[in-house]
PDB file of C-alpha atoms and ligand atoms in Angstrom:
ATOM      1  CA  MET B1353     159.910  43.670 134.566  1.00 97.00           C
ATOM      2  CA  ASN B1354     162.639  45.413 136.567  1.00 98.00           C
ATOM      3  CA  ILE B1355     163.684  48.905 135.957  1.00 98.00           C
ATOM      4  CA  VAL B1356     166.613  51.447 137.627  1.00 98.00           C
ATOM      5  CA  ILE B1357     166.188  55.137 136.479  1.00 98.00           C
ATOM      6  CA  ILE B1358     169.975  56.832 136.859  1.00 98.00           C
ATOM      7  CA  ASN B1359     170.584  59.998 138.244  1.00 98.00           C
ATOM      8  CA  GLY B1360     172.949  62.193 137.737  1.00 98.00           C
ATOM      9  CA  PRO B1361     175.111  65.148 139.436  1.00 98.00           C
ATOM     10  CA  ASN B1362     173.492  68.205 141.342  1.00 97.00           C
ATOM     11  CA  LEU B1363     169.808  66.517 141.164  1.00 97.00           C
ATOM     12  CA  ASN B1364     169.725  65.386 144.935  1.00 96.00           C
ATOM     13  CA  LEU B1365     169.435  69.391 145.273  1.00 95.00           C
ATOM     14  CA  LEU B1366     166.521  69.271 142.865  1.00 96.00           C
ATOM     15  CA  GLY B1367     163.036  71.761 144.065  1.00 91.00           C
ATOM     16  CA  GLU B1368     166.348  74.154 146.110  1.00 81.00           C
ATOM     17  CA  ARG B1369     167.145  75.950 143.316  1.00 80.00           C
ATOM     18  CA  GLU B1370     165.519  77.363 139.565  1.00 83.00           C
ATOM     19  CA  PRO B1371     162.277  76.600 139.910  1.00 83.00           C
ATOM     20  CA  LYS B1372     161.721  77.747 136.592  1.00 84.00           C
ATOM     21  CA  ILE B1373     163.722  75.185 135.202  1.00 88.00           C
ATOM     22  CA  TYR B1374     163.213  72.492 137.101  1.00 88.00           C
ATOM     23  CA  GLY B1375     160.233  72.877 139.501  1.00 84.00           C
ATOM     24  CA  LYS B1376     160.330  72.754 142.614  1.00 89.00           C
ATOM     25  CA  GLU B1377     159.620  68.493 142.843  1.00 94.00           C
ATOM     26  CA  THR B1378     162.421  67.583 144.491  1.00 96.00           C
ATOM     27  CA  LEU B1379     163.961  64.314 144.057  1.00 97.00           C
ATOM     28  CA  LYS B1380     162.900  62.392 146.439  1.00 97.00           C
ATOM     29  CA  SER B1381     159.444  63.128 145.267  1.00 97.00           C
ATOM     30  CA  ILE B1382     160.047  61.942 141.822  1.00 98.00           C
ATOM     31  CA  GLU B1383     160.823  59.159 142.943  1.00 98.00           C
ATOM     32  CA  LYS B1384     157.871  58.045 144.663  1.00 98.00           C
ATOM     33  CA  LYS B1385     155.538  59.555 142.057  1.00 98.00           C
ATOM     34  CA  CYS B1386     157.932  57.030 139.418  1.00 98.00           C
ATOM     35  CA  LYS B1387     157.813  53.950 141.932  1.00 98.00           C
ATOM     36  CA  GLU B1388     154.146  54.558 142.233  1.00 98.00           C
ATOM     37  CA  HIS B1389     153.610  54.267 138.619  1.00 98.00           C
ATOM     38  CA  ALA B1390     155.390  51.906 138.023  1.00 98.00           C
ATOM     39  CA  LYS B1391     153.884  49.429 140.516  1.00 98.00           C
ATOM     40  CA  LYS B1392     150.399  50.360 138.736  1.00 97.00           C
ATOM     41  CA  ASN B1393     152.171  48.727 135.299  1.00 97.00           C
ATOM     42  CA  LYS B1394     154.208  45.878 137.342  1.00 97.00           C
ATOM     43  CA  ILE B1395     156.864  47.205 137.193  1.00 98.00           C
ATOM     44  CA  LYS B1396     159.714  47.600 139.897  1.00 98.00           C
ATOM     45  CA  VAL B1397     162.129  50.126 139.569  1.00 98.00           C
ATOM     46  CA  ASP B1398     165.433  51.239 141.636  1.00 98.00           C
ATOM     47  CA  PHE B1399     165.849  54.934 141.993  1.00 98.00           C
ATOM     48  CA  PHE B1400     169.400  55.678 142.184  1.00 98.00           C
ATOM     49  CA  GLN B1401     171.212  58.986 142.278  1.00 98.00           C
ATOM     50  CA  SER B1402     175.220  59.978 142.494  1.00 98.00           C
ATOM     51  CA  ASN B1403     177.098  63.079 142.006  1.00 98.00           C
ATOM     52  CA  ILE B1404     180.177  60.642 141.071  1.00 98.00           C
ATOM     53  CA  GLU B1405     180.681  59.958 137.128  1.00 98.00           C
ATOM     54  CA  GLY B1406     182.680  56.673 138.450  1.00 98.00           C
ATOM     55  CA  GLU B1407     179.373  54.967 140.244  1.00 98.00           C
ATOM     56  CA  ILE B1408     177.054  56.253 136.758  1.00 98.00           C
ATOM     57  CA  VAL B1409     179.788  53.539 135.223  1.00 98.00           C
ATOM     58  CA  THR B1410     179.255  50.936 137.611  1.00 98.00           C
ATOM     59  CA  LYS B1411     175.767  51.187 138.051  1.00 98.00           C
ATOM     60  CA  ILE B1412     175.034  51.198 134.140  1.00 98.00           C
ATOM     61  CA  GLN B1413     177.539  48.226 134.158  1.00 98.00           C
ATOM     62  CA  LYS B1414     175.137  46.229 136.772  1.00 97.00           C
ATOM     63  CA  SER B1415     171.655  46.981 135.141  1.00 97.00           C
ATOM     64  CA  ARG B1416     173.716  44.077 131.947  1.00 91.00           C
ATOM     65  CA  ASP B1417     172.645  41.204 134.225  1.00 87.00           C
ATOM     66  CA  LYS B1418     169.660  42.885 136.475  1.00 96.00           C
ATOM     67  CA  PHE B1419     167.031  45.239 134.751  1.00 98.00           C
ATOM     68  CA  ASP B1420     164.924  44.513 131.798  1.00 98.00           C
ATOM     69  CA  GLY B1421     165.385  48.544 131.596  1.00 98.00           C
ATOM     70  CA  LEU B1422     166.996  51.020 131.834  1.00 98.00           C
ATOM     71  CA  ILE B1423     166.153  55.305 132.293  1.00 98.00           C
ATOM     72  CA  ILE B1424     168.936  57.769 133.097  1.00 98.00           C
ATOM     73  CA  ASN B1425     169.253  61.802 133.230  1.00 98.00           C
ATOM     74  CA  ALA B1426     172.710  61.969 133.283  1.00 98.00           C
ATOM     75  CA  ALA B1427     172.759  65.572 134.176  1.00 98.00           C
ATOM     76  CA  ALA B1428     176.080  67.399 133.735  1.00 98.00           C
ATOM     77  CA  PHE B1429     177.313  64.392 132.848  1.00 98.00           C
ATOM     78  CA  THR B1430     175.128  63.665 129.993  1.00 98.00           C
ATOM     79  CA  HIS B1431     177.329  67.027 128.108  1.00 98.00           C
ATOM     80  CA  THR B1432     180.529  65.757 128.678  1.00 98.00           C
ATOM     81  CA  SER B1433     180.918  61.996 129.237  1.00 98.00           C
ATOM     82  CA  VAL B1434     182.840  59.135 126.875  1.00 98.00           C
ATOM     83  CA  ALA B1435     183.193  57.026 130.115  1.00 98.00           C
ATOM     84  CA  ILE B1436     179.534  57.140 130.339  1.00 98.00           C
ATOM     85  CA  LEU B1437     178.533  57.194 126.143  1.00 98.00           C
ATOM     86  CA  ASP B1438     180.344  53.581 126.103  1.00 98.00           C
ATOM     87  CA  ALA B1439     179.393  52.449 130.229  1.00 98.00           C
ATOM     88  CA  LEU B1440     174.809  52.220 127.923  1.00 98.00           C
ATOM     89  CA  ASN B1441     176.597  50.822 124.692  1.00 98.00           C
ATOM     90  CA  LEU B1442     177.842  48.078 126.571  1.00 98.00           C
ATOM     91  CA  VAL B1443     174.556  46.781 128.066  1.00 98.00           C
ATOM     92  CA  LYS B1444     172.052  45.702 125.512  1.00 96.00           C
ATOM     93  CA  ILE B1445     168.802  46.503 127.198  1.00 97.00           C
ATOM     94  CA  PRO B1446     166.111  49.293 126.086  1.00 98.00           C
ATOM     95  CA  LYS B1447     167.273  52.768 126.939  1.00 98.00           C
ATOM     96  CA  ILE B1448     165.919  55.755 128.513  1.00 98.00           C
ATOM     97  CA  GLU B1449     167.898  59.336 128.454  1.00 98.00           C
ATOM     98  CA  VAL B1450     165.429  61.853 130.541  1.00 98.00           C
ATOM     99  CA  HIS B1451     165.587  65.411 130.540  1.00 98.00           C
ATOM    100  CA  ILE B1452     164.342  67.937 133.214  1.00 97.00           C
ATOM    101  CA  SER B1453     164.503  70.770 131.255  1.00 97.00           C
ATOM    102  CA  ASN B1454     164.720  71.573 127.294  1.00 97.00           C
ATOM    103  CA  ILE B1455     168.631  71.233 126.728  1.00 98.00           C
ATOM    104  CA  PHE B1456     167.593  73.284 123.324  1.00 97.00           C
ATOM    105  CA  HIS B1457     165.937  76.088 124.703  1.00 96.00           C
ATOM    106  CA  ARG B1458     169.515  76.853 127.084  1.00 95.00           C
ATOM    107  CA  GLU B1459     172.928  77.619 126.588  1.00 96.00           C
ATOM    108  CA  GLU B1460     175.085  75.957 124.017  1.00 97.00           C
ATOM    109  CA  PHE B1461     176.979  74.027 125.799  1.00 97.00           C
ATOM    110  CA  ARG B1462     173.535  71.628 126.313  1.00 97.00           C
ATOM    111  CA  HIS B1463     172.891  71.269 123.115  1.00 98.00           C
ATOM    112  CA  LYS B1464     174.890  68.566 122.986  1.00 98.00           C
ATOM    113  CA  SER B1465     174.842  65.306 124.445  1.00 98.00           C
ATOM    114  CA  LEU B1466     176.680  63.054 124.123  1.00 98.00           C
ATOM    115  CA  ILE B1467     175.004  59.614 125.304  1.00 98.00           C
ATOM    116  CA  SER B1468     172.290  60.712 123.134  1.00 98.00           C
ATOM    117  CA  SER B1469     173.220  57.712 120.822  1.00 98.00           C
ATOM    118  CA  ALA B1470     172.988  55.591 122.938  1.00 98.00           C
ATOM    119  CA  VAL B1471     170.141  54.958 123.721  1.00 98.00           C
ATOM    120  CA  ASN B1472     166.483  53.851 121.953  1.00 98.00           C
ATOM    121  CA  GLY B1473     165.229  57.541 122.531  1.00 98.00           C
ATOM    122  CA  LEU B1474     165.205  61.017 124.670  1.00 98.00           C
ATOM    123  CA  ILE B1475     162.450  63.114 126.295  1.00 98.00           C
ATOM    124  CA  CYS B1476     163.785  66.772 127.340  1.00 98.00           C
ATOM    125  CA  GLY B1477     161.802  69.583 128.951  1.00 97.00           C
ATOM    126  CA  LEU B1478     158.383  68.410 130.256  1.00 96.00           C
ATOM    127  CA  GLY B1479     159.477  68.440 134.473  1.00 95.00           C
ATOM    128  CA  SER B1480     159.390  65.812 136.621  1.00 96.00           C
ATOM    129  CA  GLN B1481     156.517  64.365 133.525  1.00 97.00           C
ATOM    130  CA  GLY B1482     159.498  63.061 131.712  1.00 98.00           C
ATOM    131  CA  TYR B1483     160.054  60.421 133.625  1.00 98.00           C
ATOM    132  CA  ILE B1484     156.330  59.044 133.590  1.00 98.00           C
ATOM    133  CA  LEU B1485     156.343  58.910 129.785  1.00 98.00           C
ATOM    134  CA  ALA B1486     159.933  57.652 130.124  1.00 98.00           C
ATOM    135  CA  ILE B1487     158.584  53.751 132.126  1.00 98.00           C
ATOM    136  CA  ASP B1488     155.668  54.152 130.575  1.00 98.00           C
ATOM    137  CA  ALA B1489     157.913  54.029 126.790  1.00 98.00           C
ATOM    138  CA  ILE B1490     160.364  51.901 128.449  1.00 98.00           C
ATOM    139  CA  LYS B1491     157.489  48.998 129.551  1.00 98.00           C
ATOM    140  CA  LYS B1492     156.643  49.136 125.454  1.00 98.00           C
ATOM    141  CA  ILE B1493     159.670  48.727 124.433  1.00 98.00           C
ATOM    142  CA  ILE B1494     160.728  46.145 126.464  1.00 97.00           C
ATOM    143  CA  LYS B1495     157.703  43.928 125.456  1.00 96.00           C
ATOM    144  CA  ASP B1496     157.539  45.019 121.523  1.00 96.00           C
ATOM    145  CA  ASN B1497     160.921  43.202 121.945  1.00 92.00           C
ATOM    146  CA  LYS B1498     159.882  40.070 124.198  1.00 84.00           C
TER     147      LYS B1498
HETATM  148  O1  CA2 O2814     166.945  68.897 132.267  1.00 55.83           O
HETATM  149  C1  CA2 O2814     168.361  68.060 133.290  1.00 55.83           C
HETATM  150  O2  CA2 O2814     167.544  67.032 133.396  1.00 55.83           O
HETATM  151  C2  CA2 O2814     169.432  68.830 133.182  1.00 55.83           C
HETATM  152  O3  CA2 O2814     170.043  67.116 133.164  1.00 55.83           O
HETATM  153  C3  CA2 O2814     170.146  69.121 134.388  1.00 55.83           C
HETATM  154  C4  CA2 O2814     170.776  69.253 134.190  1.00 55.83           C
HETATM  155  C5  CA2 O2814     171.557  70.194 133.949  1.00 55.83           C
HETATM  156  O4  CA2 O2814     173.446  69.784 133.850  1.00 55.83           O
HETATM  157  C6  CA2 O2814     171.597  69.749 131.848  1.00 55.83           C
HETATM  158  O5  CA2 O2814     171.771  69.662 131.104  1.00 55.83           O
HETATM  159  C7  CA2 O2814     169.524  69.471 132.546  1.00 55.83           C
HETATM  160  C8  CA2 O2814     171.417  70.193 136.202  1.00 55.83           C
HETATM  161  C9  CA2 O2814     171.266  68.988 136.733  1.00 55.83           C
HETATM  162  C10 CA2 O2814     171.090  70.164 138.557  1.00 55.83           C
HETATM  163  O6  CA2 O2814     170.117  69.894 139.725  1.00 55.83           O
HETATM  164  C11 CA2 O2814     169.978  71.009 140.457  1.00 55.83           C
HETATM  165  C12 CA2 O2814     169.704  70.693 141.515  1.00 55.83           C
HETATM  166  C13 CA2 O2814     168.927  71.906 142.515  1.00 55.83           C
HETATM  167  C14 CA2 O2814     168.688  72.761 141.775  1.00 55.83           C
HETATM  168  C15 CA2 O2814     168.586  73.372 140.642  1.00 55.83           C
HETATM  169  C16 CA2 O2814     169.037  72.245 139.824  1.00 55.83           C
END
């Protein structure tokens, strides 16, 4: 099983600021945890981050023939990007949206995700643990679809 985990803008700086909202972990340590957990489950992970919307769109497009499942934390693009929504709709593999913070407890502009309609499910507000839960969930969806 091969999956891709896509991370959006500013998540490369995780751990440096706003620990009350996002915790103290860096994206590197989240990547390490995800890869360790995935390995135990015989899953290979491509962990990707970009600050550029077009690079994320291209990564999603290319996921079509390369991966069995996709996990995405689109960060701020969650609330703005029709391009990412369209790309997700074009890729017919299981997809899960993750947010470290509870976007519904925060400013009103974060309450709306433009991409949620294109994914199987959404995990938010559980910190970096959300990525691990998403790996477990996507594994089950992929298996059940076979
Ligand atoms: O909670 C999440 O995972 C978010 O996707 C994070 C985004 C935010 O725009 C979404 O509304 C919710 C922001 C990521 C910012 O990354 C940081 C980097 C360094 C320090 C603090 C945050």
